[in-house]
């Protein structure tokens, strides 16, 4: 695909393609386009922080994708990045994959509509990468179990049943989950 050529932007809910022109993400210097977001990312009158004895291990630079989403830091314990819709200020998570990972996108579409699978909110296709935008989740099962230390049998049974149904749905669609762990199971709402 030629740089600057139209890319397809799917609003998955309606499945109606919309043409969007996008290249690679621009750096966060474009924050001035969204004053509410710029205020969140910079603290205007805070005193300078004392110098740190060691540089931070994980530095990130925010990037603007399709002039719509600002990609922020990577979610702890995950390959996903936090992102914010610059127009609505709504928070999402984004998985960035290379354009030749069409099998990942196909797998998500095969599971679309399953009650225990996080739906894709939007797909942005760039020149080199594909950006899968998902609704924000509220913690994961690993963190939940560690915080609770032990679960009552009826709660463990309910959660395990959902996990088993999800894995079975994947297998029915020919999808094999290779790295299955509690961190991969996230909660759709804060009440769990």
mmCIF file with all atom_site columns, C-alpha atoms in Angstrom:
data_model
loop_
_atom_site.group_PDB
_atom_site.id
_atom_site.type_symbol
_atom_site.label_atom_id
_atom_site.label_alt_id
_atom_site.label_comp_id
_atom_site.label_asym_id
_atom_site.label_entity_id
_atom_site.label_seq_id
_atom_site.pdbx_PDB_ins_code
_atom_site.Cartn_x
_atom_site.Cartn_y
_atom_site.Cartn_z
_atom_site.occupancy
_atom_site.B_iso_or_equiv
_atom_site.pdbx_formal_charge
_atom_site.auth_seq_id
_atom_site.auth_comp_id
_atom_site.auth_asym_id
_atom_site.auth_atom_id
_atom_site.pdbx_PDB_model_num
ATOM 1   C CA . UNK A 1 1   ? 0.000   0.000   0.000  1.00 0.00 ? 1   UNK A CA 1
ATOM 2   C CA . UNK A 1 2   ? 1.363   3.428   -0.893 1.00 0.00 ? 2   UNK A CA 1
ATOM 3   C CA . UNK A 1 3   ? 1.974   5.840   1.987  1.00 0.00 ? 3   UNK A CA 1
ATOM 4   C CA . UNK A 1 4   ? -0.951  8.209   2.338  1.00 0.00 ? 4   UNK A CA 1
ATOM 5   C CA . UNK A 1 5   ? -3.350  5.923   0.500  1.00 0.00 ? 5   UNK A CA 1
ATOM 6   C CA . UNK A 1 6   ? -6.765  5.284   2.049  1.00 0.00 ? 6   UNK A CA 1
ATOM 7   C CA . UNK A 1 7   ? -7.038  2.612   4.687  1.00 0.00 ? 7   UNK A CA 1
ATOM 8   C CA . UNK A 1 8   ? -10.189 0.943   5.893  1.00 0.00 ? 8   UNK A CA 1
ATOM 9   C CA . UNK A 1 9   ? -11.432 1.832   9.360  1.00 0.00 ? 9   UNK A CA 1
ATOM 10  C CA . UNK A 1 10  ? -14.025 -0.633  10.647 1.00 0.00 ? 10  UNK A CA 1
ATOM 11  C CA . UNK A 1 11  ? -16.536 0.350   13.265 1.00 0.00 ? 11  UNK A CA 1
ATOM 12  C CA . UNK A 1 12  ? -17.095 -3.247  14.288 1.00 0.00 ? 12  UNK A CA 1
ATOM 13  C CA . UNK A 1 13  ? -20.496 -2.630  15.808 1.00 0.00 ? 13  UNK A CA 1
ATOM 14  C CA . UNK A 1 14  ? -22.033 -1.659  12.452 1.00 0.00 ? 14  UNK A CA 1
ATOM 15  C CA . UNK A 1 15  ? -19.549 -3.490  10.217 1.00 0.00 ? 15  UNK A CA 1
ATOM 16  C CA . UNK A 1 16  ? -19.751 -0.580  7.778  1.00 0.00 ? 16  UNK A CA 1
ATOM 17  C CA . UNK A 1 17  ? -16.319 0.335   6.381  1.00 0.00 ? 17  UNK A CA 1
ATOM 18  C CA . UNK A 1 18  ? -15.253 3.959   6.566  1.00 0.00 ? 18  UNK A CA 1
ATOM 19  C CA . UNK A 1 19  ? -12.274 5.262   4.596  1.00 0.00 ? 19  UNK A CA 1
ATOM 20  C CA . UNK A 1 20  ? -9.541  6.826   6.699  1.00 0.00 ? 20  UNK A CA 1
ATOM 21  C CA . UNK A 1 21  ? -6.171  8.054   5.490  1.00 0.00 ? 21  UNK A CA 1
ATOM 22  C CA . UNK A 1 22  ? -3.436  7.294   7.926  1.00 0.00 ? 22  UNK A CA 1
ATOM 23  C CA . UNK A 1 23  ? 0.290   6.868   7.942  1.00 0.00 ? 23  UNK A CA 1
ATOM 24  C CA . UNK A 1 24  ? 2.358   5.892   10.921 1.00 0.00 ? 24  UNK A CA 1
ATOM 25  C CA . UNK A 1 25  ? 1.393   7.488   14.237 1.00 0.00 ? 25  UNK A CA 1
ATOM 26  C CA . UNK A 1 26  ? 2.657   10.975  14.930 1.00 0.00 ? 26  UNK A CA 1
ATOM 27  C CA . UNK A 1 27  ? 4.377   11.800  18.191 1.00 0.00 ? 27  UNK A CA 1
ATOM 28  C CA . UNK A 1 28  ? 2.554   13.360  21.102 1.00 0.00 ? 28  UNK A CA 1
ATOM 29  C CA . UNK A 1 29  ? 3.635   16.853  20.060 1.00 0.00 ? 29  UNK A CA 1
ATOM 30  C CA . UNK A 1 30  ? 0.227   16.963  18.360 1.00 0.00 ? 30  UNK A CA 1
ATOM 31  C CA . UNK A 1 31  ? -1.411  17.112  21.795 1.00 0.00 ? 31  UNK A CA 1
ATOM 32  C CA . UNK A 1 32  ? -2.391  20.731  21.245 1.00 0.00 ? 32  UNK A CA 1
ATOM 33  C CA . UNK A 1 33  ? -5.276  19.478  19.079 1.00 0.00 ? 33  UNK A CA 1
ATOM 34  C CA . UNK A 1 34  ? -6.959  18.114  22.186 1.00 0.00 ? 34  UNK A CA 1
ATOM 35  C CA . UNK A 1 35  ? -6.722  20.586  25.079 1.00 0.00 ? 35  UNK A CA 1
ATOM 36  C CA . UNK A 1 36  ? -8.489  18.322  27.595 1.00 0.00 ? 36  UNK A CA 1
ATOM 37  C CA . UNK A 1 37  ? -6.033  15.539  26.925 1.00 0.00 ? 37  UNK A CA 1
ATOM 38  C CA . UNK A 1 38  ? -3.046  17.871  26.926 1.00 0.00 ? 38  UNK A CA 1
ATOM 39  C CA . UNK A 1 39  ? -4.037  19.028  30.390 1.00 0.00 ? 39  UNK A CA 1
ATOM 40  C CA . UNK A 1 40  ? -4.151  15.413  31.586 1.00 0.00 ? 40  UNK A CA 1
ATOM 41  C CA . UNK A 1 41  ? -0.708  14.628  30.186 1.00 0.00 ? 41  UNK A CA 1
ATOM 42  C CA . UNK A 1 42  ? 1.132   17.696  31.423 1.00 0.00 ? 42  UNK A CA 1
ATOM 43  C CA . UNK A 1 43  ? 0.961   19.302  34.807 1.00 0.00 ? 43  UNK A CA 1
ATOM 44  C CA . UNK A 1 44  ? 1.157   23.066  34.150 1.00 0.00 ? 44  UNK A CA 1
ATOM 45  C CA . UNK A 1 45  ? 2.457   24.521  37.411 1.00 0.00 ? 45  UNK A CA 1
ATOM 46  C CA . UNK A 1 46  ? 3.970   21.591  39.240 1.00 0.00 ? 46  UNK A CA 1
ATOM 47  C CA . UNK A 1 47  ? 7.496   22.030  40.580 1.00 0.00 ? 47  UNK A CA 1
ATOM 48  C CA . UNK A 1 48  ? 10.213  20.131  38.761 1.00 0.00 ? 48  UNK A CA 1
ATOM 49  C CA . UNK A 1 49  ? 10.820  16.672  40.132 1.00 0.00 ? 49  UNK A CA 1
ATOM 50  C CA . UNK A 1 50  ? 14.170  15.986  41.766 1.00 0.00 ? 50  UNK A CA 1
ATOM 51  C CA . UNK A 1 51  ? 16.572  14.126  39.504 1.00 0.00 ? 51  UNK A CA 1
ATOM 52  C CA . UNK A 1 52  ? 16.255  10.378  39.749 1.00 0.00 ? 52  UNK A CA 1
ATOM 53  C CA . UNK A 1 53  ? 19.422  8.463   40.600 1.00 0.00 ? 53  UNK A CA 1
ATOM 54  C CA . UNK A 1 54  ? 18.621  5.862   37.924 1.00 0.00 ? 54  UNK A CA 1
ATOM 55  C CA . UNK A 1 55  ? 16.782  6.385   34.641 1.00 0.00 ? 55  UNK A CA 1
ATOM 56  C CA . UNK A 1 56  ? 13.367  4.748   34.424 1.00 0.00 ? 56  UNK A CA 1
ATOM 57  C CA . UNK A 1 57  ? 13.440  1.285   32.904 1.00 0.00 ? 57  UNK A CA 1
ATOM 58  C CA . UNK A 1 58  ? 10.304  1.678   30.773 1.00 0.00 ? 58  UNK A CA 1
ATOM 59  C CA . UNK A 1 59  ? 9.993   5.004   29.021 1.00 0.00 ? 59  UNK A CA 1
ATOM 60  C CA . UNK A 1 60  ? 7.247   5.526   26.508 1.00 0.00 ? 60  UNK A CA 1
ATOM 61  C CA . UNK A 1 61  ? 6.282   8.163   24.026 1.00 0.00 ? 61  UNK A CA 1
ATOM 62  C CA . UNK A 1 62  ? 2.645   8.799   23.325 1.00 0.00 ? 62  UNK A CA 1
ATOM 63  C CA . UNK A 1 63  ? 1.622   8.524   19.676 1.00 0.00 ? 63  UNK A CA 1
ATOM 64  C CA . UNK A 1 64  ? -1.441  9.793   17.842 1.00 0.00 ? 64  UNK A CA 1
ATOM 65  C CA . UNK A 1 65  ? -3.051  7.186   15.559 1.00 0.00 ? 65  UNK A CA 1
ATOM 66  C CA . UNK A 1 66  ? -5.407  8.243   12.745 1.00 0.00 ? 66  UNK A CA 1
ATOM 67  C CA . UNK A 1 67  ? -5.814  11.608  14.486 1.00 0.00 ? 67  UNK A CA 1
ATOM 68  C CA . UNK A 1 68  ? -8.267  9.811   16.748 1.00 0.00 ? 68  UNK A CA 1
ATOM 69  C CA . UNK A 1 69  ? -6.503  7.751   19.436 1.00 0.00 ? 69  UNK A CA 1
ATOM 70  C CA . UNK A 1 70  ? -3.576  8.760   21.595 1.00 0.00 ? 70  UNK A CA 1
ATOM 71  C CA . UNK A 1 71  ? -1.573  5.636   22.442 1.00 0.00 ? 71  UNK A CA 1
ATOM 72  C CA . UNK A 1 72  ? -0.113  5.801   25.937 1.00 0.00 ? 72  UNK A CA 1
ATOM 73  C CA . UNK A 1 73  ? 1.940   3.391   28.047 1.00 0.00 ? 73  UNK A CA 1
ATOM 74  C CA . UNK A 1 74  ? 1.824   -0.375  27.913 1.00 0.00 ? 74  UNK A CA 1
ATOM 75  C CA . UNK A 1 75  ? -0.592  -2.018  30.337 1.00 0.00 ? 75  UNK A CA 1
ATOM 76  C CA . UNK A 1 76  ? 1.345   -3.761  33.116 1.00 0.00 ? 76  UNK A CA 1
ATOM 77  C CA . UNK A 1 77  ? 1.702   -7.491  32.521 1.00 0.00 ? 77  UNK A CA 1
ATOM 78  C CA . UNK A 1 78  ? 0.249   -7.235  29.016 1.00 0.00 ? 78  UNK A CA 1
ATOM 79  C CA . UNK A 1 79  ? 1.144   -6.544  25.398 1.00 0.00 ? 79  UNK A CA 1
ATOM 80  C CA . UNK A 1 80  ? -1.715  -4.024  25.185 1.00 0.00 ? 80  UNK A CA 1
ATOM 81  C CA . UNK A 1 81  ? -1.317  -0.241  25.359 1.00 0.00 ? 81  UNK A CA 1
ATOM 82  C CA . UNK A 1 82  ? -3.683  2.191   27.017 1.00 0.00 ? 82  UNK A CA 1
ATOM 83  C CA . UNK A 1 83  ? -5.199  4.643   24.570 1.00 0.00 ? 83  UNK A CA 1
ATOM 84  C CA . UNK A 1 84  ? -7.612  7.553   24.713 1.00 0.00 ? 84  UNK A CA 1
ATOM 85  C CA . UNK A 1 85  ? -10.058 8.752   22.073 1.00 0.00 ? 85  UNK A CA 1
ATOM 86  C CA . UNK A 1 86  ? -8.990  12.392  21.684 1.00 0.00 ? 86  UNK A CA 1
ATOM 87  C CA . UNK A 1 87  ? -12.526 13.500  20.797 1.00 0.00 ? 87  UNK A CA 1
ATOM 88  C CA . UNK A 1 88  ? -14.499 11.820  23.592 1.00 0.00 ? 88  UNK A CA 1
ATOM 89  C CA . UNK A 1 89  ? -11.712 11.343  26.181 1.00 0.00 ? 89  UNK A CA 1
ATOM 90  C CA . UNK A 1 90  ? -12.925 7.738   26.568 1.00 0.00 ? 90  UNK A CA 1
ATOM 91  C CA . UNK A 1 91  ? -10.228 5.239   27.526 1.00 0.00 ? 91  UNK A CA 1
ATOM 92  C CA . UNK A 1 92  ? -9.586  2.030   25.570 1.00 0.00 ? 92  UNK A CA 1
ATOM 93  C CA . UNK A 1 93  ? -6.804  -0.509  25.149 1.00 0.00 ? 93  UNK A CA 1
ATOM 94  C CA . UNK A 1 94  ? -4.986  -1.125  21.883 1.00 0.00 ? 94  UNK A CA 1
ATOM 95  C CA . UNK A 1 95  ? -3.126  -4.110  20.497 1.00 0.00 ? 95  UNK A CA 1
ATOM 96  C CA . UNK A 1 96  ? -0.603  -3.127  17.825 1.00 0.00 ? 96  UNK A CA 1
ATOM 97  C CA . UNK A 1 97  ? 0.295   -5.871  15.348 1.00 0.00 ? 97  UNK A CA 1
ATOM 98  C CA . UNK A 1 98  ? 2.074   -5.963  12.021 1.00 0.00 ? 98  UNK A CA 1
ATOM 99  C CA . UNK A 1 99  ? -0.069  -5.924  8.886  1.00 0.00 ? 99  UNK A CA 1
ATOM 100 C CA . UNK A 1 100 ? 0.807   -9.523  8.079  1.00 0.00 ? 100 UNK A CA 1
ATOM 101 C CA . UNK A 1 101 ? -0.977  -10.817 11.229 1.00 0.00 ? 101 UNK A CA 1
ATOM 102 C CA . UNK A 1 102 ? -4.324  -11.271 9.492  1.00 0.00 ? 102 UNK A CA 1
ATOM 103 C CA . UNK A 1 103 ? -4.906  -14.574 11.313 1.00 0.00 ? 103 UNK A CA 1
ATOM 104 C CA . UNK A 1 104 ? -5.185  -12.686 14.623 1.00 0.00 ? 104 UNK A CA 1
ATOM 105 C CA . UNK A 1 105 ? -7.854  -10.399 13.200 1.00 0.00 ? 105 UNK A CA 1
ATOM 106 C CA . UNK A 1 106 ? -9.711  -13.365 11.684 1.00 0.00 ? 106 UNK A CA 1
ATOM 107 C CA . UNK A 1 107 ? -9.698  -15.116 15.064 1.00 0.00 ? 107 UNK A CA 1
ATOM 108 C CA . UNK A 1 108 ? -11.222 -12.061 16.752 1.00 0.00 ? 108 UNK A CA 1
ATOM 109 C CA . UNK A 1 109 ? -13.949 -11.829 14.118 1.00 0.00 ? 109 UNK A CA 1
ATOM 110 C CA . UNK A 1 110 ? -14.786 -15.533 14.449 1.00 0.00 ? 110 UNK A CA 1
ATOM 111 C CA . UNK A 1 111 ? -15.449 -14.975 18.159 1.00 0.00 ? 111 UNK A CA 1
ATOM 112 C CA . UNK A 1 112 ? -17.300 -11.692 17.661 1.00 0.00 ? 112 UNK A CA 1
ATOM 113 C CA . UNK A 1 113 ? -20.473 -11.620 19.715 1.00 0.00 ? 113 UNK A CA 1
ATOM 114 C CA . UNK A 1 114 ? -19.456 -14.289 22.236 1.00 0.00 ? 114 UNK A CA 1
ATOM 115 C CA . UNK A 1 115 ? -20.538 -13.077 25.696 1.00 0.00 ? 115 UNK A CA 1
ATOM 116 C CA . UNK A 1 116 ? -17.180 -13.904 27.330 1.00 0.00 ? 116 UNK A CA 1
ATOM 117 C CA . UNK A 1 117 ? -14.871 -12.460 24.658 1.00 0.00 ? 117 UNK A CA 1
ATOM 118 C CA . UNK A 1 118 ? -13.823 -8.813  24.737 1.00 0.00 ? 118 UNK A CA 1
ATOM 119 C CA . UNK A 1 119 ? -15.226 -7.331  21.486 1.00 0.00 ? 119 UNK A CA 1
ATOM 120 C CA . UNK A 1 120 ? -13.172 -5.247  19.090 1.00 0.00 ? 120 UNK A CA 1
ATOM 121 C CA . UNK A 1 121 ? -14.316 -1.635  19.211 1.00 0.00 ? 121 UNK A CA 1
ATOM 122 C CA . UNK A 1 122 ? -12.463 -0.510  16.097 1.00 0.00 ? 122 UNK A CA 1
ATOM 123 C CA . UNK A 1 123 ? -9.725  -1.612  13.693 1.00 0.00 ? 123 UNK A CA 1
ATOM 124 C CA . UNK A 1 124 ? -7.301  0.921   12.241 1.00 0.00 ? 124 UNK A CA 1
ATOM 125 C CA . UNK A 1 125 ? -5.178  -0.225  9.311  1.00 0.00 ? 125 UNK A CA 1
ATOM 126 C CA . UNK A 1 126 ? -1.955  1.706   8.781  1.00 0.00 ? 126 UNK A CA 1
ATOM 127 C CA . UNK A 1 127 ? 0.840   1.379   6.258  1.00 0.00 ? 127 UNK A CA 1
ATOM 128 C CA . UNK A 1 128 ? 2.864   -1.017  8.419  1.00 0.00 ? 128 UNK A CA 1
ATOM 129 C CA . UNK A 1 129 ? 0.692   -1.855  11.419 1.00 0.00 ? 129 UNK A CA 1
ATOM 130 C CA . UNK A 1 130 ? -2.860  -2.720  12.421 1.00 0.00 ? 130 UNK A CA 1
ATOM 131 C CA . UNK A 1 131 ? -4.299  -1.183  15.594 1.00 0.00 ? 131 UNK A CA 1
ATOM 132 C CA . UNK A 1 132 ? -7.019  -3.222  17.318 1.00 0.00 ? 132 UNK A CA 1
ATOM 133 C CA . UNK A 1 133 ? -8.986  -1.017  19.723 1.00 0.00 ? 133 UNK A CA 1
ATOM 134 C CA . UNK A 1 134 ? -10.823 -2.793  22.563 1.00 0.00 ? 134 UNK A CA 1
ATOM 135 C CA . UNK A 1 135 ? -13.046 -1.503  25.366 1.00 0.00 ? 135 UNK A CA 1
ATOM 136 C CA . UNK A 1 136 ? -11.121 -0.947  28.578 1.00 0.00 ? 136 UNK A CA 1
ATOM 137 C CA . UNK A 1 137 ? -11.187 -3.831  31.040 1.00 0.00 ? 137 UNK A CA 1
ATOM 138 C CA . UNK A 1 138 ? -11.311 -3.670  34.825 1.00 0.00 ? 138 UNK A CA 1
ATOM 139 C CA . UNK A 1 139 ? -8.450  -5.752  36.178 1.00 0.00 ? 139 UNK A CA 1
ATOM 140 C CA . UNK A 1 140 ? -7.709  -9.400  35.463 1.00 0.00 ? 140 UNK A CA 1
ATOM 141 C CA . UNK A 1 141 ? -8.414  -12.711 37.144 1.00 0.00 ? 141 UNK A CA 1
ATOM 142 C CA . UNK A 1 142 ? -4.836  -13.124 38.366 1.00 0.00 ? 142 UNK A CA 1
ATOM 143 C CA . UNK A 1 143 ? -4.933  -9.814  40.273 1.00 0.00 ? 143 UNK A CA 1
ATOM 144 C CA . UNK A 1 144 ? -8.410  -10.597 41.584 1.00 0.00 ? 144 UNK A CA 1
ATOM 145 C CA . UNK A 1 145 ? -7.421  -14.008 42.973 1.00 0.00 ? 145 UNK A CA 1
ATOM 146 C CA . UNK A 1 146 ? -4.224  -12.613 44.529 1.00 0.00 ? 146 UNK A CA 1
ATOM 147 C CA . UNK A 1 147 ? -6.145  -9.807  46.215 1.00 0.00 ? 147 UNK A CA 1
ATOM 148 C CA . UNK A 1 148 ? -8.855  -12.148 47.526 1.00 0.00 ? 148 UNK A CA 1
ATOM 149 C CA . UNK A 1 149 ? -6.333  -14.856 48.535 1.00 0.00 ? 149 UNK A CA 1
ATOM 150 C CA . UNK A 1 150 ? -9.071  -17.501 48.396 1.00 0.00 ? 150 UNK A CA 1
ATOM 151 C CA . UNK A 1 151 ? -12.389 -17.800 46.613 1.00 0.00 ? 151 UNK A CA 1
ATOM 152 C CA . UNK A 1 152 ? -15.546 -19.453 47.855 1.00 0.00 ? 152 UNK A CA 1
ATOM 153 C CA . UNK A 1 153 ? -16.479 -22.565 45.908 1.00 0.00 ? 153 UNK A CA 1
ATOM 154 C CA . UNK A 1 154 ? -19.552 -21.067 44.206 1.00 0.00 ? 154 UNK A CA 1
ATOM 155 C CA . UNK A 1 155 ? -17.550 -18.045 42.992 1.00 0.00 ? 155 UNK A CA 1
ATOM 156 C CA . UNK A 1 156 ? -14.643 -20.187 41.789 1.00 0.00 ? 156 UNK A CA 1
ATOM 157 C CA . UNK A 1 157 ? -17.111 -22.480 39.997 1.00 0.00 ? 157 UNK A CA 1
ATOM 158 C CA . UNK A 1 158 ? -18.800 -19.526 38.250 1.00 0.00 ? 158 UNK A CA 1
ATOM 159 C CA . UNK A 1 159 ? -15.475 -18.033 37.112 1.00 0.00 ? 159 UNK A CA 1
ATOM 160 C CA . UNK A 1 160 ? -14.079 -21.391 36.016 1.00 0.00 ? 160 UNK A CA 1
ATOM 161 C CA . UNK A 1 161 ? -17.252 -22.151 34.048 1.00 0.00 ? 161 UNK A CA 1
ATOM 162 C CA . UNK A 1 162 ? -16.864 -18.855 32.156 1.00 0.00 ? 162 UNK A CA 1
ATOM 163 C CA . UNK A 1 163 ? -13.212 -19.642 31.443 1.00 0.00 ? 163 UNK A CA 1
ATOM 164 C CA . UNK A 1 164 ? -14.055 -23.162 30.220 1.00 0.00 ? 164 UNK A CA 1
ATOM 165 C CA . UNK A 1 165 ? -16.903 -21.864 28.012 1.00 0.00 ? 165 UNK A CA 1
ATOM 166 C CA . UNK A 1 166 ? -14.576 -19.268 26.497 1.00 0.00 ? 166 UNK A CA 1
ATOM 167 C CA . UNK A 1 167 ? -11.827 -21.799 25.751 1.00 0.00 ? 167 UNK A CA 1
ATOM 168 C CA . UNK A 1 168 ? -14.420 -24.217 24.308 1.00 0.00 ? 168 UNK A CA 1
ATOM 169 C CA . UNK A 1 169 ? -15.776 -21.456 22.038 1.00 0.00 ? 169 UNK A CA 1
ATOM 170 C CA . UNK A 1 170 ? -12.238 -20.787 20.814 1.00 0.00 ? 170 UNK A CA 1
ATOM 171 C CA . UNK A 1 171 ? -11.675 -24.476 20.091 1.00 0.00 ? 171 UNK A CA 1
ATOM 172 C CA . UNK A 1 172 ? -15.019 -24.736 18.256 1.00 0.00 ? 172 UNK A CA 1
ATOM 173 C CA . UNK A 1 173 ? -13.821 -21.940 15.964 1.00 0.00 ? 173 UNK A CA 1
ATOM 174 C CA . UNK A 1 174 ? -10.449 -23.624 15.397 1.00 0.00 ? 174 UNK A CA 1
ATOM 175 C CA . UNK A 1 175 ? -8.572  -21.172 17.612 1.00 0.00 ? 175 UNK A CA 1
ATOM 176 C CA . UNK A 1 176 ? -5.868  -22.581 19.877 1.00 0.00 ? 176 UNK A CA 1
ATOM 177 C CA . UNK A 1 177 ? -4.872  -20.468 22.875 1.00 0.00 ? 177 UNK A CA 1
ATOM 178 C CA . UNK A 1 178 ? -1.166  -21.048 23.393 1.00 0.00 ? 178 UNK A CA 1
ATOM 179 C CA . UNK A 1 179 ? -0.384  -18.881 26.411 1.00 0.00 ? 179 UNK A CA 1
ATOM 180 C CA . UNK A 1 180 ? -3.368  -19.506 28.656 1.00 0.00 ? 180 UNK A CA 1
ATOM 181 C CA . UNK A 1 181 ? -3.082  -17.889 32.091 1.00 0.00 ? 181 UNK A CA 1
ATOM 182 C CA . UNK A 1 182 ? -5.241  -16.012 34.584 1.00 0.00 ? 182 UNK A CA 1
ATOM 183 C CA . UNK A 1 183 ? -3.946  -12.596 33.424 1.00 0.00 ? 183 UNK A CA 1
ATOM 184 C CA . UNK A 1 184 ? -5.594  -13.192 30.031 1.00 0.00 ? 184 UNK A CA 1
ATOM 185 C CA . UNK A 1 185 ? -9.052  -13.281 31.620 1.00 0.00 ? 185 UNK A CA 1
ATOM 186 C CA . UNK A 1 186 ? -10.234 -9.731  32.275 1.00 0.00 ? 186 UNK A CA 1
ATOM 187 C CA . UNK A 1 187 ? -13.372 -8.272  33.799 1.00 0.00 ? 187 UNK A CA 1
ATOM 188 C CA . UNK A 1 188 ? -15.708 -6.224  31.595 1.00 0.00 ? 188 UNK A CA 1
ATOM 189 C CA . UNK A 1 189 ? -17.004 -4.121  34.486 1.00 0.00 ? 189 UNK A CA 1
ATOM 190 C CA . UNK A 1 190 ? -15.676 -2.899  37.811 1.00 0.00 ? 190 UNK A CA 1
ATOM 191 C CA . UNK A 1 191 ? -18.154 -5.055  39.795 1.00 0.00 ? 191 UNK A CA 1
ATOM 192 C CA . UNK A 1 192 ? -16.748 -8.276  38.268 1.00 0.00 ? 192 UNK A CA 1
#
